[in-house]
Coordinates of C-alpha atoms and ligand atoms in Angstrom, one line a residue:
M1 CA -9.0 20.6 -45.6
A2 CA -10.0 20.6 -41.9
E3 CA -8.5 17.6 -40.0
Q4 CA -11.2 15.0 -39.2
K5 CA -11.4 14.3 -35.5
T6 CA -11.3 10.5 -34.7
A7 CA -13.2 9.1 -31.8
A8 CA -11.2 7.3 -29.2
D9 CA -11.6 3.5 -28.9
H10 CA -12.7 3.8 -25.3
D11 CA -14.3 6.5 -23.1
V12 CA -12.3 5.2 -20.2
I13 CA -9.1 3.1 -19.8
I14 CA -8.3 1.9 -16.3
I15 CA -4.7 0.7 -15.7
G16 CA -4.6 -2.0 -13.0
A17 CA -7.0 -4.7 -11.8
G18 CA -6.5 -4.5 -8.0
V19 CA -9.0 -3.5 -5.4
C20 CA -9.1 0.0 -7.0
G21 CA -9.4 -0.9 -10.7
I22 CA -12.1 -3.5 -9.9
Y23 CA -14.4 -1.0 -8.2
M24 CA -13.7 1.7 -10.7
L25 CA -14.6 -0.6 -13.5
Y26 CA -17.9 -1.6 -11.7
R27 CA -18.8 2.1 -11.4
M28 CA -18.0 2.9 -15.1
L29 CA -20.1 -0.1 -16.3
Q30 CA -23.0 1.1 -14.2
M31 CA -22.7 4.4 -16.2
D32 CA -22.7 2.4 -19.5
M33 CA -19.2 3.7 -20.4
N34 CA -17.1 2.1 -23.0
V35 CA -14.3 1.0 -20.6
T36 CA -11.5 -1.5 -20.4
V37 CA -9.0 -2.5 -17.7
L38 CA -5.4 -3.2 -18.7
E39 CA -3.5 -5.4 -16.2
T40 CA 0.1 -6.8 -16.4
G41 CA -0.9 -9.8 -14.3
D42 CA -2.7 -12.8 -15.6
G43 CA -5.7 -12.2 -13.3
P44 CA -7.3 -9.6 -11.1
G45 CA -6.4 -8.9 -7.5
G46 CA -3.3 -6.6 -7.7
T47 CA -1.5 -6.8 -4.4
W48 CA -3.3 -10.1 -3.6
Y49 CA -2.6 -11.6 -7.1
W50 CA 1.2 -10.9 -6.8
N51 CA 2.2 -11.3 -3.2
R52 CA 1.9 -15.1 -2.8
Y53 CA 4.8 -15.4 -0.4
P54 CA 4.3 -17.6 2.7
G55 CA 2.8 -15.5 5.5
A56 CA 1.2 -12.8 3.3
R57 CA -1.9 -11.5 5.0
F58 CA -3.9 -8.5 6.1
D59 CA -3.1 -6.1 8.9
S60 CA -6.6 -4.6 8.3
E61 CA -9.5 -6.6 9.9
S62 CA -10.8 -8.6 6.9
Y63 CA -14.4 -7.3 7.3
S64 CA -13.2 -3.7 7.4
Y65 CA -11.3 -4.2 4.2
G66 CA -14.0 -5.7 1.9
Y67 CA -16.0 -3.4 -0.4
S68 CA -18.9 -1.7 1.3
F69 CA -20.9 -0.8 -1.9
S70 CA -23.0 -3.9 -2.2
E71 CA -25.1 -5.2 0.7
E72 CA -25.7 -8.4 -1.2
L73 CA -21.9 -9.0 -1.4
L74 CA -21.5 -8.2 2.3
Q75 CA -24.1 -10.8 3.2
E76 CA -22.8 -13.5 0.8
W77 CA -19.1 -13.4 1.7
D78 CA -17.7 -15.2 4.8
W79 CA -14.3 -14.3 6.0
S80 CA -12.6 -17.2 7.8
E81 CA -10.0 -15.2 9.9
H82 CA -10.0 -11.8 11.5
F83 CA -6.9 -11.0 9.4
A84 CA -7.2 -13.1 6.2
A85 CA -4.3 -14.6 4.4
Q86 CA -3.5 -13.7 0.8
P87 CA -5.2 -16.7 -0.9
E88 CA -8.6 -15.8 0.8
T89 CA -8.4 -12.2 -0.3
L90 CA -7.5 -13.2 -3.8
S91 CA -10.5 -15.5 -3.9
Y92 CA -12.7 -12.7 -2.6
L93 CA -11.6 -10.3 -5.3
N94 CA -12.1 -13.0 -8.0
Y95 CA -15.6 -13.6 -6.5
V96 CA -16.4 -9.9 -6.8
V97 CA -15.2 -9.8 -10.4
D98 CA -17.4 -12.7 -11.3
K99 CA -20.4 -11.7 -9.3
F100 CA -20.6 -8.3 -11.1
D101 CA -19.5 -9.7 -14.6
L102 CA -16.4 -7.6 -14.7
R103 CA -13.9 -10.2 -16.2
D104 CA -14.9 -9.7 -19.8
H105 CA -14.0 -6.0 -19.5
M106 CA -10.5 -6.8 -18.3
Q107 CA -7.4 -7.5 -20.4
F108 CA -4.7 -9.5 -18.7
G109 CA -1.1 -9.9 -19.6
C110 CA -1.2 -6.3 -20.8
K111 CA 1.5 -4.0 -19.5
V112 CA 1.2 -0.4 -20.3
S113 CA 4.6 1.0 -21.3
S114 CA 3.7 4.6 -22.1
A115 CA 0.8 7.0 -22.7
R116 CA 0.7 10.2 -24.6
F117 CA -1.9 13.0 -24.6
D118 CA -2.9 13.9 -28.1
E119 CA -3.7 17.6 -27.9
N120 CA -5.4 17.6 -31.3
L121 CA -7.8 14.9 -30.5
N122 CA -8.0 15.4 -26.7
Q123 CA -7.3 11.7 -26.2
W124 CA -4.8 9.6 -24.5
R125 CA -3.0 7.2 -26.7
V126 CA -1.9 4.2 -24.6
Q127 CA 1.0 2.0 -25.7
L128 CA 1.2 -1.6 -24.5
E129 CA 4.3 -3.7 -24.3
D130 CA 2.8 -6.1 -26.8
G131 CA 2.9 -3.4 -29.4
R132 CA -0.8 -2.4 -29.4
E133 CA -2.0 1.1 -29.1
L134 CA -5.4 2.0 -27.6
S135 CA -7.0 5.4 -27.1
C136 CA -9.4 6.9 -24.6
Q137 CA -10.8 10.1 -23.3
F138 CA -10.1 9.4 -19.6
L139 CA -7.1 7.5 -18.5
L140 CA -7.5 6.4 -14.9
T141 CA -4.5 4.9 -13.0
A142 CA -5.2 2.2 -10.5
I143 CA -1.6 1.0 -10.6
G144 CA -1.0 0.6 -6.9
M145 CA 1.2 2.3 -4.3
L146 CA 3.1 -0.9 -3.5
S147 CA 3.3 -2.5 -7.0
A148 CA 6.8 -1.5 -8.2
A149 CA 9.0 -4.1 -6.6
T150 CA 12.6 -3.2 -6.0
L151 CA 15.6 -5.4 -5.6
P152 CA 18.6 -4.3 -3.6
N153 CA 21.7 -2.8 -5.2
I154 CA 23.9 -5.8 -4.6
Q155 CA 26.4 -7.0 -7.2
G156 CA 26.2 -10.6 -8.4
R157 CA 22.5 -11.2 -8.0
D158 CA 22.4 -13.2 -11.3
D159 CA 25.4 -15.3 -10.3
F160 CA 23.5 -17.3 -7.6
N161 CA 23.0 -20.9 -8.6
G162 CA 20.2 -21.7 -6.1
E163 CA 16.5 -20.6 -6.0
A164 CA 16.0 -16.8 -5.7
Y165 CA 12.6 -15.0 -5.3
H166 CA 11.4 -11.5 -4.7
T167 CA 8.3 -11.8 -2.5
Y168 CA 6.2 -9.7 -4.9
Y169 CA 7.0 -12.1 -7.8
W170 CA 6.5 -15.2 -5.7
P171 CA 5.9 -18.3 -8.0
H172 CA 2.3 -19.7 -8.4
E173 CA 3.6 -23.2 -7.8
E174 CA 4.3 -24.4 -4.3
V175 CA 7.8 -23.7 -3.1
S176 CA 9.3 -26.4 -0.8
F177 CA 11.5 -25.3 2.2
E178 CA 12.2 -28.7 3.5
G179 CA 15.8 -29.4 4.2
K180 CA 16.9 -26.1 2.7
N181 CA 19.3 -23.4 3.9
V182 CA 17.5 -20.1 3.3
A183 CA 18.4 -16.4 3.4
V184 CA 15.9 -13.7 3.8
I185 CA 17.2 -10.2 2.9
G186 CA 15.0 -7.4 4.4
T187 CA 13.0 -7.0 7.6
G188 CA 10.1 -4.8 6.6
A189 CA 6.5 -5.8 6.8
T190 CA 6.9 -8.5 4.2
G191 CA 10.2 -9.9 5.5
V192 CA 8.7 -10.1 9.0
Q193 CA 5.7 -12.2 7.7
V194 CA 7.9 -14.5 5.6
I195 CA 10.5 -15.1 8.4
A196 CA 7.9 -16.1 11.0
E197 CA 6.1 -18.4 8.6
I198 CA 9.1 -20.3 7.2
A199 CA 11.3 -20.5 10.3
P200 CA 9.7 -23.8 11.4
K201 CA 9.9 -25.3 7.9
V202 CA 13.5 -24.7 6.8
K203 CA 16.7 -26.5 7.7
S204 CA 18.3 -23.2 8.5
L205 CA 17.4 -19.5 8.1
K206 CA 19.7 -16.5 8.1
V207 CA 18.1 -13.1 8.2
F208 CA 20.1 -10.2 6.7
Q209 CA 18.9 -7.0 8.5
R210 CA 20.0 -3.5 7.6
R211 CA 17.4 -1.6 9.7
P212 CA 15.0 -3.2 12.2
N213 CA 11.4 -2.1 12.4
W214 CA 9.1 -1.8 15.4
C215 CA 6.8 -4.9 15.0
A216 CA 3.9 -5.8 17.2
P217 CA 1.7 -8.9 17.5
L218 CA -1.3 -9.2 15.1
H219 CA -3.3 -11.5 17.4
N220 CA -5.1 -13.1 14.5
S221 CA -7.8 -15.7 15.1
Q222 CA -10.4 -17.7 13.3
I223 CA -13.9 -16.4 12.7
S224 CA -16.6 -19.0 13.6
K225 CA -19.8 -19.3 11.5
A226 CA -21.8 -17.7 14.3
E227 CA -19.3 -14.8 14.7
M228 CA -19.4 -14.2 10.9
E229 CA -23.2 -14.1 11.1
E230 CA -22.9 -11.6 13.9
I231 CA -20.4 -9.4 11.9
K232 CA -22.9 -9.4 9.0
T233 CA -25.5 -7.7 11.2
H234 CA -23.0 -5.0 12.2
Y235 CA -21.6 -3.9 8.9
D236 CA -23.2 -0.5 9.2
E237 CA -21.4 0.1 12.5
I238 CA -18.1 -1.3 11.2
F239 CA -18.1 1.1 8.2
A240 CA -19.3 4.0 10.3
K241 CA -16.4 3.5 12.6
C242 CA -13.9 3.4 9.7
L243 CA -15.4 6.6 8.4
E244 CA -14.6 8.5 11.5
T245 CA -11.0 7.3 12.2
P246 CA -8.0 9.1 10.7
G247 CA -6.7 6.0 9.0
A248 CA -10.1 4.6 8.1
F249 CA -9.3 1.6 10.2
L250 CA -11.3 0.1 13.1
H251 CA -8.8 1.8 15.3
G252 CA -8.8 5.5 16.3
P253 CA -6.7 7.5 18.7
D254 CA -7.5 7.6 22.4
R255 CA -9.0 11.0 23.0
R256 CA -7.6 11.4 26.5
E257 CA -4.6 13.7 27.0
Y258 CA -1.5 11.7 27.8
A259 CA -0.8 13.9 30.8
S260 CA -4.2 13.4 32.3
V261 CA -3.5 9.7 32.8
S262 CA -1.5 8.4 35.7
E263 CA 1.6 6.3 35.1
A264 CA 0.0 3.2 36.4
E265 CA -3.1 3.7 34.3
R266 CA -0.9 4.5 31.3
L267 CA 1.1 1.3 31.6
A268 CA -2.1 -0.8 32.0
F269 CA -3.5 0.9 28.9
W270 CA -0.3 0.2 26.9
E271 CA -0.4 -3.5 28.1
R272 CA -4.0 -3.6 26.8
L273 CA -2.9 -2.1 23.5
Y274 CA -0.1 -4.7 23.1
D275 CA -2.6 -7.5 23.7
S276 CA -5.2 -6.1 21.3
P277 CA -5.6 -7.4 17.7
G278 CA -4.5 -5.4 14.7
F279 CA -3.3 -1.8 14.6
E280 CA -4.8 -0.9 18.0
V281 CA -1.2 -1.0 19.4
W282 CA -0.3 1.8 16.9
L283 CA -3.4 3.7 16.1
G284 CA -5.3 3.3 19.3
N285 CA -2.7 5.2 21.3
F286 CA -2.6 8.8 22.7
R287 CA -2.0 11.2 19.9
E288 CA 0.9 12.8 21.7
V289 CA 2.9 9.5 21.2
F290 CA 3.4 10.6 17.5
M291 CA 3.8 14.3 18.2
D292 CA 6.0 14.6 21.2
P293 CA 9.5 13.0 21.0
A294 CA 9.8 12.4 24.7
I295 CA 6.4 10.6 24.9
N296 CA 7.3 8.6 21.8
R297 CA 10.6 7.6 23.5
E298 CA 8.6 6.3 26.5
Y299 CA 6.3 4.2 24.4
S300 CA 9.2 3.0 22.2
E301 CA 10.9 1.8 25.4
F302 CA 7.8 0.0 26.5
I303 CA 7.7 -1.9 23.1
A304 CA 11.5 -2.4 23.3
N305 CA 11.0 -4.2 26.6
K306 CA 8.4 -6.5 25.0
I307 CA 11.0 -7.4 22.4
R308 CA 13.6 -8.1 25.2
Q309 CA 11.1 -10.3 26.9
R310 CA 10.3 -12.3 23.8
V311 CA 13.9 -12.8 22.4
K312 CA 16.0 -15.0 24.6
N313 CA 19.4 -13.9 23.4
P314 CA 20.0 -10.3 24.7
E315 CA 22.4 -9.5 22.0
T316 CA 20.0 -10.5 19.3
A317 CA 17.2 -8.7 21.0
E318 CA 19.2 -5.4 21.0
K319 CA 19.8 -5.8 17.3
L320 CA 16.1 -6.2 16.7
I321 CA 15.2 -3.0 18.5
P322 CA 15.2 0.1 16.2
K323 CA 17.5 2.8 17.4
D324 CA 17.1 5.3 14.5
H325 CA 13.4 5.9 14.7
G326 CA 10.6 5.8 17.3
F327 CA 7.6 3.4 17.4
G328 CA 4.9 4.2 14.8
T329 CA 6.8 6.7 12.8
R330 CA 6.9 4.1 10.0
R331 CA 4.1 1.7 9.1
V332 CA 4.1 -0.9 11.9
P333 CA 4.7 -4.5 10.6
M334 CA 2.2 -6.8 12.3
E335 CA 3.6 -10.2 13.2
T336 CA 2.8 -13.7 14.6
R337 CA 5.6 -15.2 16.5
Y338 CA 8.2 -13.2 14.6
Y339 CA 10.5 -12.4 17.6
E340 CA 10.1 -16.0 18.8
A341 CA 11.6 -17.3 15.5
Y342 CA 15.0 -16.0 16.7
N343 CA 14.8 -18.3 19.7
Q344 CA 15.0 -21.3 17.3
D345 CA 18.4 -23.0 16.9
N346 CA 18.1 -22.9 13.1
V347 CA 17.5 -19.2 12.9
S348 CA 20.2 -16.5 13.1
L349 CA 20.4 -12.8 12.4
V350 CA 23.2 -11.1 10.4
D351 CA 23.4 -7.4 11.2
L352 CA 24.4 -5.6 8.0
N353 CA 25.6 -2.6 9.9
E354 CA 28.4 -4.8 11.4
T355 CA 29.1 -6.9 8.3
P356 CA 27.6 -5.4 5.2
I357 CA 26.9 -7.5 2.1
E358 CA 29.7 -7.3 -0.5
C359 CA 28.0 -9.4 -3.2
I360 CA 25.9 -12.3 -4.1
T361 CA 28.0 -15.3 -5.2
E362 CA 27.2 -18.6 -6.9
K363 CA 26.8 -20.2 -3.5
G364 CA 25.1 -17.5 -1.5
V365 CA 25.8 -14.1 0.2
R366 CA 29.2 -12.8 0.9
T367 CA 29.5 -10.2 3.7
T368 CA 32.6 -8.5 4.9
A369 CA 32.9 -11.3 7.5
A370 CA 32.1 -14.5 5.6
E371 CA 30.5 -16.2 2.6
H372 CA 27.2 -17.7 3.7
E373 CA 26.0 -20.6 1.6
F374 CA 22.3 -21.1 0.7
D375 CA 19.9 -23.2 -1.3
M376 CA 17.5 -20.2 -1.5
I377 CA 17.6 -16.4 -1.3
I378 CA 14.4 -14.5 -0.6
Y379 CA 14.5 -10.8 -1.4
A380 CA 12.0 -9.1 0.9
T381 CA 13.2 -5.7 -0.3
G382 CA 9.8 -4.1 -0.9
F383 CA 8.8 -1.4 -3.3
D384 CA 9.5 1.9 -5.0
A385 CA 6.4 3.0 -3.1
I386 CA 3.6 5.4 -4.3
T387 CA 5.3 7.0 -7.3
G388 CA 7.2 3.9 -8.5
A389 CA 4.4 2.5 -10.7
F390 CA 3.9 6.0 -12.2
D391 CA 7.6 6.3 -13.0
R392 CA 7.6 3.0 -14.8
I393 CA 5.0 4.2 -17.4
Q394 CA 6.1 7.1 -19.6
F395 CA 3.2 9.5 -19.3
T396 CA 3.6 12.4 -21.8
G397 CA 1.2 15.4 -21.4
R398 CA 0.9 18.7 -23.0
D399 CA 4.0 20.2 -24.8
G400 CA 5.9 16.9 -24.6
Q401 CA 6.3 17.2 -20.8
T402 CA 6.7 13.8 -19.0
L403 CA 5.3 13.1 -15.6
Y404 CA 8.6 11.5 -14.6
D405 CA 10.4 14.9 -15.2
K406 CA 7.6 16.9 -13.5
W407 CA 7.9 14.7 -10.4
E408 CA 11.7 14.3 -10.4
D409 CA 12.1 16.2 -7.1
G410 CA 8.8 14.8 -5.7
P411 CA 5.2 14.6 -6.7
V412 CA 3.2 17.7 -7.4
T413 CA -0.6 17.3 -7.6
Y414 CA -3.9 18.9 -7.0
L415 CA -5.8 16.8 -4.4
G416 CA -3.5 13.9 -5.1
I417 CA -5.7 13.3 -8.2
Q418 CA -4.2 15.3 -11.1
A419 CA -1.1 17.1 -12.2
C420 CA -1.1 20.3 -14.4
G421 CA -0.3 19.5 -18.0
F422 CA -1.9 16.1 -17.9
P423 CA -5.5 16.6 -18.9
N424 CA -8.0 13.7 -18.1
L425 CA -5.2 11.6 -16.5
L426 CA -6.7 10.9 -13.1
A427 CA -4.9 9.0 -10.3
L428 CA -7.2 7.0 -8.1
A429 CA -4.8 6.4 -5.3
G430 CA -2.0 8.8 -6.3
P431 CA 0.7 10.4 -4.3
Q432 CA -0.6 13.2 -2.0
S433 CA -4.1 11.7 -1.9
G434 CA -5.8 10.6 1.2
S435 CA -6.1 7.0 0.1
V436 CA -2.4 6.0 0.4
S437 CA -2.1 6.1 4.1
T438 CA -5.4 4.4 5.0
N439 CA -7.2 1.1 5.3
F440 CA -7.1 1.1 1.6
P441 CA -10.6 0.1 0.3
R442 CA -12.2 2.8 2.4
G443 CA -10.1 5.5 0.8
I444 CA -10.5 3.9 -2.6
E445 CA -14.3 3.9 -2.4
D446 CA -14.3 7.7 -1.8
I447 CA -12.0 8.5 -4.7
V448 CA -13.7 6.2 -7.1
N449 CA -17.1 7.6 -6.2
W450 CA -15.7 11.2 -6.6
T451 CA -14.1 10.3 -10.0
T452 CA -17.4 8.7 -11.2
D453 CA -19.3 11.9 -10.3
L454 CA -16.7 14.0 -12.1
I455 CA -17.0 12.0 -15.3
R456 CA -20.8 12.0 -15.0
Y457 CA -20.7 15.8 -14.6
M458 CA -18.4 16.3 -17.6
K459 CA -20.6 14.1 -19.8
S460 CA -23.7 15.9 -18.8
E461 CA -22.1 19.4 -19.4
G462 CA -20.5 18.3 -22.7
L463 CA -17.0 19.0 -21.4
S464 CA -14.1 17.1 -22.9
T465 CA -11.1 17.8 -20.7
V466 CA -10.3 18.5 -17.0
E467 CA -7.0 19.7 -15.7
P468 CA -6.0 21.5 -12.5
E469 CA -5.2 25.1 -12.4
A470 CA -1.5 25.9 -11.6
D471 CA -2.4 27.8 -8.4
A472 CA -4.6 25.0 -7.1
E473 CA -1.8 22.5 -7.7
A474 CA 0.8 24.7 -5.9
M475 CA -1.6 25.3 -3.0
W476 CA -2.3 21.6 -2.5
T477 CA 1.3 20.6 -2.7
E478 CA 2.2 23.2 -0.1
H479 CA -0.7 22.1 2.1
V480 CA 0.5 18.4 1.9
K481 CA 4.0 19.6 2.7
S482 CA 2.9 21.7 5.7
M483 CA 1.3 18.7 7.3
Y484 CA 4.7 17.0 7.5
E485 CA 5.8 19.7 9.9
G486 CA 5.5 18.8 13.5
N487 CA 4.7 15.2 12.6
M488 CA 7.3 12.7 13.8
V489 CA 6.8 10.7 10.7
S490 CA 8.6 13.3 8.7
T491 CA 11.8 12.7 10.7
T492 CA 12.0 9.1 9.6
Q493 CA 13.2 7.6 6.3
S494 CA 10.3 5.5 5.0
W495 CA 7.9 5.4 2.1
F496 CA 5.8 8.0 3.8
T497 CA 8.8 10.4 3.3
G498 CA 9.8 9.0 -0.1
Y499 CA 13.1 7.4 0.7
N500 CA 14.4 4.3 -0.9
S501 CA 18.1 3.5 -1.0
N502 CA 17.5 1.0 -3.8
V503 CA 16.2 3.7 -6.2
P504 CA 18.5 6.3 -7.6
G505 CA 17.5 9.8 -6.6
H506 CA 15.2 8.7 -3.8
D507 CA 17.6 9.8 -1.1
K508 CA 15.7 13.0 -0.1
L509 CA 12.5 14.0 1.6
R510 CA 9.5 13.8 -0.8
Y511 CA 6.0 14.7 0.2
M512 CA 4.1 11.6 -0.7
V513 CA 1.1 11.3 1.5
Y514 CA -1.8 13.6 2.7
F515 CA -1.6 13.4 6.5
G516 CA -4.9 15.2 7.2
G517 CA -6.7 12.0 7.8
A518 CA -9.4 10.2 5.8
P519 CA -12.4 12.1 7.2
K520 CA -10.8 15.5 6.3
Y521 CA -9.8 14.3 2.8
R522 CA -13.4 12.9 2.2
E523 CA -14.8 16.3 3.3
I524 CA -12.5 18.1 0.9
L525 CA -13.5 15.9 -2.0
T526 CA -17.2 16.3 -1.1
E527 CA -16.9 20.1 -0.9
N528 CA -15.0 20.3 -4.1
A529 CA -17.6 18.4 -6.0
K530 CA -20.4 20.5 -4.5
E531 CA -18.6 23.7 -5.6
H532 CA -18.4 22.4 -9.2
Y533 CA -14.8 21.2 -8.9
Q534 CA -13.1 24.4 -7.9
G535 CA -9.4 24.4 -8.9
F536 CA -10.1 22.3 -12.0
E537 CA -10.3 23.9 -15.5
F538 CA -12.7 22.3 -18.0
H539 CA -12.8 22.6 -21.8
Ligands
FAD601 C1 1.8 -7.6 1.4 C2 0.9 -6.5 1.5 C3 -0.1 -6.4 2.4 C4 -0.9 -5.4 2.5 N1 -1.9 -5.4 3.5 C5 -2.8 -4.3 3.5 C6 -3.8 -4.3 4.6 O1 -3.8 -5.1 5.4 N2 -4.6 -3.2 4.6 C7 -4.5 -2.2 3.6 O2 -5.3 -1.3 3.7 N3 -3.6 -2.3 2.7 C8 -2.7 -3.3 2.6 N4 -1.8 -3.3 1.6 C9 -1.8 -2.2 0.6 C10 -2.4 -2.7 -0.7 O3 -1.6 -2.5 -1.7 C11 -3.8 -2.1 -0.9 O4 -4.6 -2.6 0.2 C12 -4.6 -2.5 -2.2 O5 -4.5 -3.8 -2.4 C13 -4.1 -1.7 -3.3 O6 -5.0 -1.8 -4.4 P1 -4.8 -1.1 -5.8 O7 -5.8 -1.6 -6.7 O8 -4.7 0.4 -5.6 O9 -3.3 -1.5 -6.2 P2 -2.7 -2.9 -6.5 O10 -3.4 -3.9 -5.7 O11 -1.2 -2.7 -6.3 O12 -2.9 -3.1 -8.0 C14 -2.3 -2.4 -9.0 C15 -2.3 -3.2 -10.2 O13 -1.8 -2.4 -11.3 C16 -1.1 -3.2 -12.2 N5 -0.2 -2.3 -12.9 C17 0.8 -1.5 -12.5 N6 1.4 -0.9 -13.5 C18 0.9 -1.4 -14.6 C19 1.2 -1.2 -16.0 N7 2.1 -0.4 -16.4 N8 0.4 -1.8 -16.9 C20 -0.6 -2.6 -16.5 N9 -0.9 -2.9 -15.2 C21 -0.1 -2.3 -14.3 C22 -0.3 -4.1 -11.3 O14 0.1 -5.3 -11.9 C23 -1.3 -4.4 -10.2 O15 -2.0 -5.6 -10.4 C24 -0.9 -4.3 1.5 C25 0.1 -4.4 0.6 C26 1.0 -5.4 0.5 C27 2.1 -5.4 -0.5

């Protein structure tokens, strides 16, 4: 007897209820799709739901980060600061969810543990940690690029008797710092925000630093009612500007040639960059700063001198200046009075290159030099970025192949959207896509719109599966790889290059990010849709 085909429970399952999952859900509901969102957290917001640590805030201008798809939403929402703090962004995303009646289509407290493609039924069967299994035609991942938190490989972490927090899993209840001796381990973008925020509140703070980062002032400020009204009349220009810059930020490179500008003019320009809000200090620079090592050294020295001016103790200042990479070759942490924190008597820096951590003890942190006692340890040790959330779900495609195995030596994709052997599994901000290195919502709106059009096309043509051709996948992966050549970013160990010493096997260069810029990536997607999705195979 012929096997009876069973319909999937859902047309579409979206994993993740962050910025990306929220917008994807909105678009799928507009198309009357039978769709659900599965989210580990107990509410929407993703990054802004989880990272409740003190000091968590944007480095994108708030009004350049909000969704652009609804004029009504743009006119209704008031941002209170140029770079909003986490609670405000979380409120914004909850507002969006309620305004567009999305909450009933989201399931919270639902962690996806695995998903298997059923080749007979052309469906994904999605397993949840609570034991349930759901099925769908299209499985869309909105699982985040910075959502798989990592702890350092240090022995004895469970032995500590005091309070211990990873910044991603920060408690929902208020944490008191008063009278406490606190350790912060890690000086990346998150550590820098936490340190500056809690330094005035704690009894003492010791910062354990393995590698310093080049940080620069955020220059945040309040937005008055009148200014917000003014911003609302300029949204078209704001988004138009984001559309034209490589990072989809309000900041684009200075088009002059470095050599065409006199030294005096250059220094005045760099002073202006340093005094400007947001990423201007990084992305508003001459392009040669990130292509030519000698020019990068000159700018790095300019920034190093700023650090020397801001930190009173010259020895501490030198320890805070990176020596292993140039300015801007890793994502630049933006700060508010970070360097000044080290001028406080209650704040000190432990350089782990001089005295590495041996273990965590009941009382605190033991380095090769001493045992430091604490009431609280904060792990600001970041993420298994970009591929981490994928690795934590066992995706099994055709012929029993897992995505984990396929990507063991680094991600392999077509357009950063799909991998061969995994039909109808579409990554919305996947590795090698243009979204992961941008002002995120701008990149996200592009890929969500493209995916919506693809699904609409397949429905209208009666097609049931989409999967990239092997040649197309190989071509894209090579293309992504080729863009690392000649780019100083590729010489630095960071999440752009796939390094993470806390994750086994992530000790080699992996090609994680499409570096062609947001406008080029958007153009590629648009052309691809126009040409009926060249490089994809449909059945
Ligand atoms: C502290 C911090 C500050 C940032 N600031 C900026 C900024 O200023 N500008 C900018 O452009 N970007 C910033 N980013 C990047 C930020 O991650 C993106 O802007 C954006 O929030 C990502 O949205 P997303 O929906 O793709 O992913 P996320 O917001 O990470 O959401 C992914 C969701 O998927 C869920 N999920 C993952 N795996 C599973 C699973 N197996 N089962 C169920 N659910 C799962 C997670 O719980 C999470 O809620 C920042 C990131 C951090 C950590």
